[in-house]
């Protein structure tokens, strides 16, 4: 039986492809049998029984297209405030425990994609906390140090991912619950834009702000899981939102990323994390980013509103019926119970007043950050020990939320990634990229650039898995998200916009997706236009019967989101035009053409016989290399 | 002294242009002196003193560009919950009265545009009501019948506009306060998208939903006032929002407009307004609209949330400090005070729960209405008498809000317009168009089409002004909103897209704005392309020195919003292309060009000597008319 510790999603997929269904099942069974629940392993509240696993496997095997499923046979852990059929849901409160009647929407999507749910993970009760200590099922220790907290509230999901038991786990993230434990366990923690992953079937914390989050060892797995889970669910989820038809895939070549200008008193006595953050800023510069120091005060003020303001009443709204049943005190975490009951004291008028305050702050934020692409902040200022948290359970928790609490109030996408290890104790901490709503994929791309700059040798350690490195799995799949062709214009490019050519960046700028390399129908001629600057070809359609010779010319096809096409055409200079070009397969697409006044101008040279601009450039390059 | 009763904005502007400043001032003074305040005229709570007027006039005269101001010397009434320097603000509550330290943002914008504030108008206290009877300053009667209510809460503003005392008045509209009194007094009542007109300096009702509304006698004045007032104000207004760079100007040629499929029990015993609404539906069809009967139940459920739910706590948030001072009972309207105090009873958790409910309903609404451009609903079901309202102050009020209460909760733009007069009693009532957020200008355009279909003779009576008709003032100014060129692509069209030509609708569809008719540089030739369907020209740039004759060809320039250009280019067929065209003034703009394979195809005819496609079409038309 192979050890599956630290396997990425693609490791699992590869194994299943190379195995018989029985072999695959047995490895999953062996994994599940190796898992121990609280109190032996406080990260798990429940794990799949053999019967449960067999049932899941049977359903998966009954699917006709199973081997093409993106998550075929991939074991996934689910935070125990997210419903998954076959497991009770506890939200880490034994007296709250119930048997769900259906999968949550996100779990249903994962199963449709082939995933196997291996267990439910521990959390700060009712997802109220950033520490991982607030649970009757026990304290989840940090995977790097038993004396330190795992971070929370998605403590168990972070722990089992960091230990390499599963390649993916679901958490939730209202105030930082998906980001803080990612930072403290050397993980990727994707906190999507509010509503993009349905929260139907998730025990609410603050329903208007709750997000399902994704833990993974590497970026590519997070990207894949996000693409599976990000589906609209308007019927079941009040806050469901669709991603745009073609969401932002990446920022500009040199994006403007804001970092806090002033970190005074923001480390609360810690000295190591400041160094990690300073290093991250220089890595960001190395990655070709324009780092823009900015005043984050309005966002820090907003962060305070989350617990000092009325949003805690959302927690009360979600649980007051339960608290009304006078639940067993033993089953309650006293800190959590006291926070949630505090939500009962606010009146509705005050809730609206906090909403006004939020809007006033956001106006400032939008004004200040208008020409910023994204932000980079520390994920959390501290790596607290369990005893430090126990001594000051509210204070330490609140400090940990400094850079996470505001994100959902400000409707931002967020992605926590590792920033390396502290010199003093070898513990990890991280940074978080924050973007505009719906820029989740662009954040993944930014993170990929960042990690490539930090680990040019691809030797980034993942989670707390010995001898495992991210390798190329921090590079993204270019086919995700799949392009929505209905909302694009198909464009054939023939010259300076080809891959590797000097104007290709214009296609990047308008978020174009490469579709294929092909040729035109055999009805075209190609010219080199006279030019002072970048060399440009001119494509001319001819009628072979009338005009004589013509050829098939090499083209690349791109899909440009329709709403960005106007930006693109503004960059097309005369004598070039965008008309219709016939491909070799007889399709007509939009494409670059040249005016007659261009290809008949003095100095123009016909190169039809070369069949492609690339051949011309290569030949010209060879010529210019000749020393004599 | 001329009578200014019923003057439109352009009547006032024209008068001032034809007059000396002294004559202008004297007419305004005479107007102000003719106004009487409550109790003599309950529509006015205060009017400008001679000193106040003189002061305003002096400031206006000191402006350098005064005669070009859009509202130069135009008298405007302001609802008395909107701050205007020189007038106390009462919100129709004498004990609440205060001296504002600054103009509200909207009043400041009107004054910058040249307006003169002539007085402050009565309202349902704290803008809480749709009747116009809830004020210690007296009941504002309907302008058509002293026995009937004016509607409210913007009762006074509607009354003074309908009587023709001012061409424009500001109201507010949270639940229908700007629409209902417009309907009951035969006025235009524009309720803009929330946040588009700043509410800074407005006494809040429900701050997150409040809108400043505009009353006018005709559509053109509403359009002008809206263009003056719709400015972002992020620093002062929490809910301020910018219109898009180029907001929607009009819907498609045949827009899809939803109307309620089932009006059973929706008229509460009235029989006349049902007839007006049925007539409006047939007028809509006459106007070339596709009428789509739809189920409005989710929106009607949402409407109920406004007063049955927690939003009334926003009213309490706005006034609880005031009520804490134990104000004189005589100064309070008992119905209003009881409604507002009811807002104190809700807790914050319940406020969040109502927000969840709102979002769940809106998901349904968005799903159901996804392919609908706008909606048409009755503005209010009843024309109540004062005694009917006094007998059932809450019930009648609540019925009146059936079709208005949901609009701001659903983030819609709204425009109430007259629908004619009831056969039984000659009282007016109206319909309301509701659109998506930021579609305010498109609603005005839709209304203009509607009123043109209803009054093809331009003889629509305005307000309650004797012998005054809307005439062409229900037609809009095509220059408003002014196009934001930075966010457009300039396009030269030469043939079938010219005004009046068969493909011109494609420009309309992408919200293009006409800029000018001009010609190309003298370097082009024009051809008629062989075509089975719509005749199309081909434009070809030539080098006169090499290729011989060339000419200046007539073109029309349009500005197409950049985000819509992709939609446009998808409609351009081969052999046409969008390239760069040189205008006679030496500018290069994007424009239609033709491939050589097009203008050299068999059957092509050169028409360069005609100088324009239009000349060719006219000649061809003449030829086809010849009988022999």
PDB file of N, CA, C and O in Angstrom, chain A residues 207 234 237-239 310 314 320 346-348 350 352-353 356 359 363 540-541 567 569 572 574 577-578 588 590 593 595-596 599-600, chain B residues 207 234 237-239 310 314 320 346-348 350 352-353 356 359 363 540-541 562 567 569 572 574 577-578 588 590 593 595-596 599-600:
ATOM      1  N   UNK A 207     -24.259  35.328   8.502  1.00  0.00           N
ATOM      2  CA  UNK A 207     -24.725  34.832   7.207  1.00  0.00           C
ATOM      3  C   UNK A 207     -24.407  35.780   6.052  1.00  0.00           C
ATOM      4  O   UNK A 207     -24.129  35.343   4.937  1.00  0.00           O
ATOM      5  N   UNK A 234     -28.747  30.467  -6.447  1.00  0.00           N
ATOM      6  CA  UNK A 234     -29.675  31.519  -6.015  1.00  0.00           C
ATOM      7  C   UNK A 234     -30.882  30.971  -5.263  1.00  0.00           C
ATOM      8  O   UNK A 234     -31.430  31.642  -4.403  1.00  0.00           O
ATOM      9  N   UNK A 237     -29.281  29.922  -1.544  1.00  0.00           N
ATOM     10  CA  UNK A 237     -28.346  30.770  -0.797  1.00  0.00           C
ATOM     11  C   UNK A 237     -28.680  32.234  -1.055  1.00  0.00           C
ATOM     12  O   UNK A 237     -28.559  32.727  -2.172  1.00  0.00           O
ATOM     13  N   UNK A 238     -29.092  32.924   0.001  1.00  0.00           N
ATOM     14  CA  UNK A 238     -29.519  34.325  -0.140  1.00  0.00           C
ATOM     15  C   UNK A 238     -28.416  35.195  -0.714  1.00  0.00           C
ATOM     16  O   UNK A 238     -28.685  36.188  -1.381  1.00  0.00           O
ATOM     17  N   UNK A 239     -27.163  34.865  -0.397  1.00  0.00           N
ATOM     18  CA  UNK A 239     -26.072  35.749  -0.787  1.00  0.00           C
ATOM     19  C   UNK A 239     -25.281  35.211  -1.979  1.00  0.00           C
ATOM     20  O   UNK A 239     -24.191  35.698  -2.281  1.00  0.00           O
ATOM     21  N   UNK A 310     -22.296  45.490  15.495  1.00  0.00           N
ATOM     22  CA  UNK A 310     -23.509  44.674  15.613  1.00  0.00           C
ATOM     23  C   UNK A 310     -23.470  43.375  14.825  1.00  0.00           C
ATOM     24  O   UNK A 310     -24.403  42.591  14.922  1.00  0.00           O
ATOM     25  N   UNK A 314     -25.588  38.757  14.079  1.00  0.00           N
ATOM     26  CA  UNK A 314     -25.881  37.723  13.086  1.00  0.00           C
ATOM     27  C   UNK A 314     -25.615  36.345  13.689  1.00  0.00           C
ATOM     28  O   UNK A 314     -26.327  35.382  13.401  1.00  0.00           O
ATOM     29  N   UNK A 320     -29.938  31.697  18.284  1.00  0.00           N
ATOM     30  CA  UNK A 320     -30.757  32.017  19.468  1.00  0.00           C
ATOM     31  C   UNK A 320     -31.803  30.954  19.747  1.00  0.00           C
ATOM     32  O   UNK A 320     -32.123  30.708  20.916  1.00  0.00           O
ATOM     33  N   UNK A 346     -27.897  44.179  21.067  1.00  0.00           N
ATOM     34  CA  UNK A 346     -28.027  45.301  20.126  1.00  0.00           C
ATOM     35  C   UNK A 346     -29.451  45.433  19.601  1.00  0.00           C
ATOM     36  O   UNK A 346     -30.109  44.437  19.333  1.00  0.00           O
ATOM     37  N   UNK A 347     -29.871  46.665  19.395  1.00  0.00           N
ATOM     38  CA  UNK A 347     -31.165  46.863  18.744  1.00  0.00           C
ATOM     39  C   UNK A 347     -30.961  47.072  17.240  1.00  0.00           C
ATOM     40  O   UNK A 347     -29.843  47.283  16.761  1.00  0.00           O
ATOM     41  N   UNK A 348     -32.065  46.985  16.523  1.00  0.00           N
ATOM     42  CA  UNK A 348     -32.006  47.066  15.063  1.00  0.00           C
ATOM     43  C   UNK A 348     -31.467  48.418  14.604  1.00  0.00           C
ATOM     44  O   UNK A 348     -30.698  48.500  13.644  1.00  0.00           O
ATOM     45  N   UNK A 350     -29.275  50.278  15.886  1.00  0.00           N
ATOM     46  CA  UNK A 350     -27.818  50.284  15.963  1.00  0.00           C
ATOM     47  C   UNK A 350     -27.208  49.450  14.838  1.00  0.00           C
ATOM     48  O   UNK A 350     -26.150  49.795  14.298  1.00  0.00           O
ATOM     49  N   UNK A 352     -28.395  49.192  11.849  1.00  0.00           N
ATOM     50  CA  UNK A 352     -28.392  50.061  10.663  1.00  0.00           C
ATOM     51  C   UNK A 352     -27.294  51.121  10.778  1.00  0.00           C
ATOM     52  O   UNK A 352     -26.633  51.455   9.800  1.00  0.00           O
ATOM     53  N   UNK A 353     -27.101  51.637  11.994  1.00  0.00           N
ATOM     54  CA  UNK A 353     -26.056  52.654  12.150  1.00  0.00           C
ATOM     55  C   UNK A 353     -24.669  52.098  11.827  1.00  0.00           C
ATOM     56  O   UNK A 353     -23.834  52.782  11.241  1.00  0.00           O
ATOM     57  N   UNK A 356     -24.275  52.106   8.194  1.00  0.00           N
ATOM     58  CA  UNK A 356     -23.902  53.438   7.678  1.00  0.00           C
ATOM     59  C   UNK A 356     -22.400  53.649   7.842  1.00  0.00           C
ATOM     60  O   UNK A 356     -21.724  54.156   6.946  1.00  0.00           O
ATOM     61  N   UNK A 359     -20.476  51.771   5.278  1.00  0.00           N
ATOM     62  CA  UNK A 359     -20.506  52.418   3.966  1.00  0.00           C
ATOM     63  C   UNK A 359     -19.625  53.668   3.926  1.00  0.00           C
ATOM     64  O   UNK A 359     -18.970  53.936   2.920  1.00  0.00           O
ATOM     65  N   UNK A 363     -16.468  54.068   1.383  1.00  0.00           N
ATOM     66  CA  UNK A 363     -16.295  55.183   0.439  1.00  0.00           C
ATOM     67  C   UNK A 363     -14.860  55.679   0.455  1.00  0.00           C
ATOM     68  O   UNK A 363     -14.272  55.958  -0.594  1.00  0.00           O
ATOM     69  N   UNK A 540      -3.802  40.144 -46.466  1.00  0.00           N
ATOM     70  CA  UNK A 540      -4.682  40.594 -47.549  1.00  0.00           C
ATOM     71  C   UNK A 540      -5.410  39.396 -48.101  1.00  0.00           C
ATOM     72  O   UNK A 540      -4.794  38.388 -48.448  1.00  0.00           O
ATOM     73  N   UNK A 541      -6.725  39.503 -48.184  1.00  0.00           N
ATOM     74  CA  UNK A 541      -7.497  38.439 -48.800  1.00  0.00           C
ATOM     75  C   UNK A 541      -7.516  38.687 -50.320  1.00  0.00           C
ATOM     76  O   UNK A 541      -7.714  39.814 -50.762  1.00  0.00           O
ATOM     77  N   UNK A 567     -11.363  48.254 -25.755  1.00  0.00           N
ATOM     78  CA  UNK A 567     -10.015  48.626 -25.302  1.00  0.00           C
ATOM     79  C   UNK A 567      -8.967  48.132 -26.294  1.00  0.00           C
ATOM     80  O   UNK A 567      -7.966  48.803 -26.545  1.00  0.00           O
ATOM     81  N   UNK A 569      -9.318  47.382 -29.623  1.00  0.00           N
ATOM     82  CA  UNK A 569      -9.331  47.996 -30.942  1.00  0.00           C
ATOM     83  C   UNK A 569      -8.755  49.411 -30.891  1.00  0.00           C
ATOM     84  O   UNK A 569      -8.183  49.893 -31.879  1.00  0.00           O
ATOM     85  N   UNK A 572      -5.213  49.364 -32.039  1.00  0.00           N
ATOM     86  CA  UNK A 572      -4.858  48.886 -33.391  1.00  0.00           C
ATOM     87  C   UNK A 572      -4.554  50.081 -34.288  1.00  0.00           C
ATOM     88  O   UNK A 572      -5.422  50.910 -34.530  1.00  0.00           O
ATOM     89  N   UNK A 574      -3.382  52.209 -37.827  1.00  0.00           N
ATOM     90  CA  UNK A 574      -3.461  52.096 -39.279  1.00  0.00           C
ATOM     91  C   UNK A 574      -2.119  51.640 -39.829  1.00  0.00           C
ATOM     92  O   UNK A 574      -1.086  51.912 -39.206  1.00  0.00           O
ATOM     93  N   UNK A 577      -6.609  46.863 -39.664  1.00  0.00           N
ATOM     94  CA  UNK A 577      -8.026  46.947 -39.347  1.00  0.00           C
ATOM     95  C   UNK A 577      -8.478  45.589 -38.830  1.00  0.00           C
ATOM     96  O   UNK A 577      -7.792  44.581 -39.024  1.00  0.00           O
ATOM     97  N   UNK A 578      -9.617  45.592 -38.145  1.00  0.00           N
ATOM     98  CA  UNK A 578     -10.191  44.326 -37.698  1.00  0.00           C
ATOM     99  C   UNK A 578     -11.376  44.006 -38.599  1.00  0.00           C
ATOM    100  O   UNK A 578     -12.388  44.716 -38.581  1.00  0.00           O
ATOM    101  N   UNK A 588     -15.421  31.777 -40.148  1.00  0.00           N
ATOM    102  CA  UNK A 588     -15.060  33.187 -40.256  1.00  0.00           C
ATOM    103  C   UNK A 588     -14.920  33.748 -38.851  1.00  0.00           C
ATOM    104  O   UNK A 588     -15.838  33.628 -38.035  1.00  0.00           O
ATOM    105  N   UNK A 590     -13.175  37.194 -36.441  1.00  0.00           N
ATOM    106  CA  UNK A 590     -12.599  38.529 -36.558  1.00  0.00           C
ATOM    107  C   UNK A 590     -11.092  38.389 -36.656  1.00  0.00           C
ATOM    108  O   UNK A 590     -10.512  37.464 -36.074  1.00  0.00           O
ATOM    109  N   UNK A 593      -6.550  42.602 -40.586  1.00  0.00           N
ATOM    110  CA  UNK A 593      -6.391  42.746 -42.027  1.00  0.00           C
ATOM    111  C   UNK A 593      -5.632  44.039 -42.267  1.00  0.00           C
ATOM    112  O   UNK A 593      -5.484  44.863 -41.370  1.00  0.00           O
ATOM    113  N   UNK A 595      -5.111  47.443 -44.923  1.00  0.00           N
ATOM    114  CA  UNK A 595      -5.646  48.228 -46.039  1.00  0.00           C
ATOM    115  C   UNK A 595      -4.732  48.103 -47.257  1.00  0.00           C
ATOM    116  O   UNK A 595      -3.512  47.968 -47.117  1.00  0.00           O
ATOM    117  N   UNK A 596      -5.335  48.234 -48.425  1.00  0.00           N
ATOM    118  CA  UNK A 596      -4.551  48.241 -49.661  1.00  0.00           C
ATOM    119  C   UNK A 596      -3.474  49.331 -49.609  1.00  0.00           C
ATOM    120  O   UNK A 596      -2.331  49.122 -50.015  1.00  0.00           O
ATOM    121  N   UNK A 599      -0.470  47.636 -47.795  1.00  0.00           N
ATOM    122  CA  UNK A 599       0.393  46.631 -48.436  1.00  0.00           C
ATOM    123  C   UNK A 599       0.861  47.076 -49.805  1.00  0.00           C
ATOM    124  O   UNK A 599       1.708  46.422 -50.411  1.00  0.00           O
ATOM    125  N   UNK A 600       0.336  48.178 -50.331  1.00  0.00           N
ATOM    126  CA  UNK A 600       0.863  48.695 -51.592  1.00  0.00           C
ATOM    127  C   UNK A 600       1.770  49.904 -51.393  1.00  0.00           C
ATOM    128  O   UNK A 600       2.236  50.509 -52.344  1.00  0.00           O
TER     129      UNK A 600
ATOM    130  N   UNK B 207     -32.136  55.748   6.047  1.00  0.00           N
ATOM    131  CA  UNK B 207     -30.946  56.273   5.384  1.00  0.00           C
ATOM    132  C   UNK B 207     -30.427  55.377   4.266  1.00  0.00           C
ATOM    133  O   UNK B 207     -29.932  55.858   3.247  1.00  0.00           O
ATOM    134  N   UNK B 234     -19.094  61.079  -2.255  1.00  0.00           N
ATOM    135  CA  UNK B 234     -18.659  60.003  -1.363  1.00  0.00           C
ATOM    136  C   UNK B 234     -18.227  60.505   0.011  1.00  0.00           C
ATOM    137  O   UNK B 234     -18.341  59.801   0.998  1.00  0.00           O
ATOM    138  N   UNK B 237     -21.861  61.443   1.848  1.00  0.00           N
ATOM    139  CA  UNK B 237     -23.049  60.583   1.775  1.00  0.00           C
ATOM    140  C   UNK B 237     -22.610  59.113   1.751  1.00  0.00           C
ATOM    141  O   UNK B 237     -21.967  58.673   0.803  1.00  0.00           O
ATOM    142  N   UNK B 238     -22.970  58.402   2.790  1.00  0.00           N
ATOM    143  CA  UNK B 238     -22.540  56.993   2.919  1.00  0.00           C
ATOM    144  C   UNK B 238     -22.990  56.165   1.729  1.00  0.00           C
ATOM    145  O   UNK B 238     -22.345  55.200   1.361  1.00  0.00           O
ATOM    146  N   UNK B 239     -24.158  56.509   1.175  1.00  0.00           N
ATOM    147  CA  UNK B 239     -24.733  55.652   0.140  1.00  0.00           C
ATOM    148  C   UNK B 239     -24.570  56.238  -1.262  1.00  0.00           C
ATOM    149  O   UNK B 239     -25.218  55.807  -2.210  1.00  0.00           O
ATOM    150  N   UNK B 310     -38.031  45.361   9.722  1.00  0.00           N
ATOM    151  CA  UNK B 310     -37.187  46.154  10.625  1.00  0.00           C
ATOM    152  C   UNK B 310     -36.730  47.485  10.044  1.00  0.00           C
ATOM    153  O   UNK B 310     -36.098  48.264  10.756  1.00  0.00           O
ATOM    154  N   UNK B 314     -34.677  52.103  11.025  1.00  0.00           N
ATOM    155  CA  UNK B 314     -33.823  53.171  10.493  1.00  0.00           C
ATOM    156  C   UNK B 314     -34.439  54.533  10.830  1.00  0.00           C
ATOM    157  O   UNK B 314     -33.728  55.497  11.094  1.00  0.00           O
ATOM    158  N   UNK B 320     -34.192  58.950  17.285  1.00  0.00           N
ATOM    159  CA  UNK B 320     -34.336  58.569  18.707  1.00  0.00           C
ATOM    160  C   UNK B 320     -33.737  59.598  19.641  1.00  0.00           C
ATOM    161  O   UNK B 320     -34.254  59.796  20.745  1.00  0.00           O
ATOM    162  N   UNK B 346     -37.375  46.398  17.618  1.00  0.00           N
ATOM    163  CA  UNK B 346     -36.652  45.309  16.948  1.00  0.00           C
ATOM    164  C   UNK B 346     -35.230  45.175  17.460  1.00  0.00           C
ATOM    165  O   UNK B 346     -34.567  46.175  17.727  1.00  0.00           O
ATOM    166  N   UNK B 347     -34.765  43.945  17.534  1.00  0.00           N
ATOM    167  CA  UNK B 347     -33.356  43.759  17.870  1.00  0.00           C
ATOM    168  C   UNK B 347     -32.526  43.612  16.596  1.00  0.00           C
ATOM    169  O   UNK B 347     -33.070  43.446  15.493  1.00  0.00           O
ATOM    170  N   UNK B 348     -31.221  43.688  16.771  1.00  0.00           N
ATOM    171  CA  UNK B 348     -30.319  43.670  15.613  1.00  0.00           C
ATOM    172  C   UNK B 348     -30.408  42.347  14.867  1.00  0.00           C
ATOM    173  O   UNK B 348     -30.379  42.313  13.629  1.00  0.00           O
ATOM    174  N   UNK B 350     -32.882  40.466  14.369  1.00  0.00           N
ATOM    175  CA  UNK B 350     -34.045  40.476  13.472  1.00  0.00           C
ATOM    176  C   UNK B 350     -33.787  41.356  12.249  1.00  0.00           C
ATOM    177  O   UNK B 350     -34.240  41.045  11.143  1.00  0.00           O
ATOM    178  N   UNK B 352     -30.953  41.711  10.750  1.00  0.00           N
ATOM    179  CA  UNK B 352     -30.175  40.882   9.814  1.00  0.00           C
ATOM    180  C   UNK B 352     -31.068  39.838   9.154  1.00  0.00           C
ATOM    181  O   UNK B 352     -30.945  39.555   7.963  1.00  0.00           O
ATOM    182  N   UNK B 353     -32.001  39.279   9.930  1.00  0.00           N
ATOM    183  CA  UNK B 353     -32.881  38.266   9.345  1.00  0.00           C
ATOM    184  C   UNK B 353     -33.741  38.856   8.226  1.00  0.00           C
ATOM    185  O   UNK B 353     -33.991  38.199   7.211  1.00  0.00           O
ATOM    186  N   UNK B 356     -31.684  38.995   5.188  1.00  0.00           N
ATOM    187  CA  UNK B 356     -31.616  37.692   4.512  1.00  0.00           C
ATOM    188  C   UNK B 356     -32.873  37.499   3.659  1.00  0.00           C
ATOM    189  O   UNK B 356     -32.810  37.046   2.519  1.00  0.00           O
ATOM    190  N   UNK B 359     -32.716  39.490   0.523  1.00  0.00           N
ATOM    191  CA  UNK B 359     -31.831  38.891  -0.482  1.00  0.00           C
ATOM    192  C   UNK B 359     -32.455  37.659  -1.122  1.00  0.00           C
ATOM    193  O   UNK B 359     -32.302  37.438  -2.330  1.00  0.00           O
ATOM    194  N   UNK B 363     -33.207  37.385  -5.129  1.00  0.00           N
ATOM    195  CA  UNK B 363     -32.714  36.301  -6.000  1.00  0.00           C
ATOM    196  C   UNK B 363     -33.815  35.829  -6.930  1.00  0.00           C
ATOM    197  O   UNK B 363     -33.586  35.603  -8.119  1.00  0.00           O
ATOM    198  N   UNK B 540     -12.418  53.123 -49.334  1.00  0.00           N
ATOM    199  CA  UNK B 540     -11.045  52.700 -49.625  1.00  0.00           C
ATOM    200  C   UNK B 540     -10.144  53.911 -49.541  1.00  0.00           C
ATOM    201  O   UNK B 540     -10.409  54.941 -50.168  1.00  0.00           O
ATOM    202  N   UNK B 541      -9.081  53.785 -48.766  1.00  0.00           N
ATOM    203  CA  UNK B 541      -8.104  54.863 -48.720  1.00  0.00           C
ATOM    204  C   UNK B 541      -7.127  54.675 -49.883  1.00  0.00           C
ATOM    205  O   UNK B 541      -6.656  53.574 -50.135  1.00  0.00           O
ATOM    206  N   UNK B 562     -16.978  52.222 -24.744  1.00  0.00           N
ATOM    207  CA  UNK B 562     -15.933  51.224 -24.997  1.00  0.00           C
ATOM    208  C   UNK B 562     -16.405  49.810 -24.685  1.00  0.00           C
ATOM    209  O   UNK B 562     -16.117  48.876 -25.428  1.00  0.00           O
ATOM    210  N   UNK B 567     -19.728  44.208 -28.871  1.00  0.00           N
ATOM    211  CA  UNK B 567     -21.047  43.838 -29.399  1.00  0.00           C
ATOM    212  C   UNK B 567     -21.217  44.380 -30.810  1.00  0.00           C
ATOM    213  O   UNK B 567     -21.821  43.741 -31.673  1.00  0.00           O
ATOM    214  N   UNK B 569     -18.830  45.246 -33.103  1.00  0.00           N
ATOM    215  CA  UNK B 569     -17.969  44.673 -34.140  1.00  0.00           C
ATOM    216  C   UNK B 569     -18.425  43.276 -34.521  1.00  0.00           C
ATOM    217  O   UNK B 569     -18.231  42.833 -35.658  1.00  0.00           O
ATOM    218  N   UNK B 572     -20.423  43.405 -37.671  1.00  0.00           N
ATOM    219  CA  UNK B 572     -19.847  43.936 -38.921  1.00  0.00           C
ATOM    220  C   UNK B 572     -19.502  42.772 -39.852  1.00  0.00           C
ATOM    221  O   UNK B 572     -18.666  41.945 -39.511  1.00  0.00           O
ATOM    222  N   UNK B 574     -18.106  40.780 -43.385  1.00  0.00           N
ATOM    223  CA  UNK B 574     -17.115  40.939 -44.437  1.00  0.00           C
ATOM    224  C   UNK B 574     -17.791  41.429 -45.713  1.00  0.00           C
ATOM    225  O   UNK B 574     -18.967  41.143 -45.912  1.00  0.00           O
ATOM    226  N   UNK B 577     -14.518  46.133 -42.544  1.00  0.00           N
ATOM    227  CA  UNK B 577     -13.625  46.017 -41.392  1.00  0.00           C
ATOM    228  C   UNK B 577     -13.622  47.349 -40.664  1.00  0.00           C
ATOM    229  O   UNK B 577     -14.041  48.373 -41.216  1.00  0.00           O
ATOM    230  N   UNK B 578     -13.192  47.319 -39.414  1.00  0.00           N
ATOM    231  CA  UNK B 578     -13.057  48.566 -38.659  1.00  0.00           C
ATOM    232  C   UNK B 578     -11.567  48.894 -38.577  1.00  0.00           C
ATOM    233  O   UNK B 578     -10.791  48.175 -37.944  1.00  0.00           O
ATOM    234  N   UNK B 588      -7.612  61.123 -36.775  1.00  0.00           N
ATOM    235  CA  UNK B 588      -7.804  59.722 -37.124  1.00  0.00           C
ATOM    236  C   UNK B 588      -8.795  59.121 -36.143  1.00  0.00           C
ATOM    237  O   UNK B 588      -8.594  59.208 -34.936  1.00  0.00           O
ATOM    238  N   UNK B 590     -11.642  55.607 -35.518  1.00  0.00           N
ATOM    239  CA  UNK B 590     -11.993  54.279 -36.024  1.00  0.00           C
ATOM    240  C   UNK B 590     -13.104  54.437 -37.059  1.00  0.00           C
ATOM    241  O   UNK B 590     -13.932  55.365 -36.939  1.00  0.00           O
ATOM    242  N   UNK B 593     -14.024  50.438 -43.144  1.00  0.00           N
ATOM    243  CA  UNK B 593     -13.229  50.350 -44.349  1.00  0.00           C
ATOM    244  C   UNK B 593     -13.639  49.077 -45.067  1.00  0.00           C
ATOM    245  O   UNK B 593     -14.314  48.226 -44.497  1.00  0.00           O
ATOM    246  N   UNK B 595     -12.298  45.767 -47.558  1.00  0.00           N
ATOM    247  CA  UNK B 595     -11.168  45.010 -48.108  1.00  0.00           C
ATOM    248  C   UNK B 595     -11.104  45.196 -49.617  1.00  0.00           C
ATOM    249  O   UNK B 595     -12.146  45.332 -50.276  1.00  0.00           O
ATOM    250  N   UNK B 596      -9.903  45.103 -50.147  1.00  0.00           N
ATOM    251  CA  UNK B 596      -9.717  45.148 -51.600  1.00  0.00           C
ATOM    252  C   UNK B 596     -10.565  44.066 -52.284  1.00  0.00           C
ATOM    253  O   UNK B 596     -11.178  44.294 -53.331  1.00  0.00           O
ATOM    254  N   UNK B 599     -14.054  45.733 -52.757  1.00  0.00           N
ATOM    255  CA  UNK B 599     -14.326  46.784 -53.760  1.00  0.00           C
ATOM    256  C   UNK B 599     -13.814  46.407 -55.146  1.00  0.00           C
ATOM    257  O   UNK B 599     -14.079  47.110 -56.099  1.00  0.00           O
ATOM    258  N   UNK B 600     -13.067  45.295 -55.251  1.00  0.00           N
ATOM    259  CA  UNK B 600     -12.660  44.837 -56.570  1.00  0.00           C
ATOM    260  C   UNK B 600     -13.477  43.636 -57.046  1.00  0.00           C
ATOM    261  O   UNK B 600     -13.206  43.059 -58.092  1.00  0.00           O
TER     262      UNK B 600
END
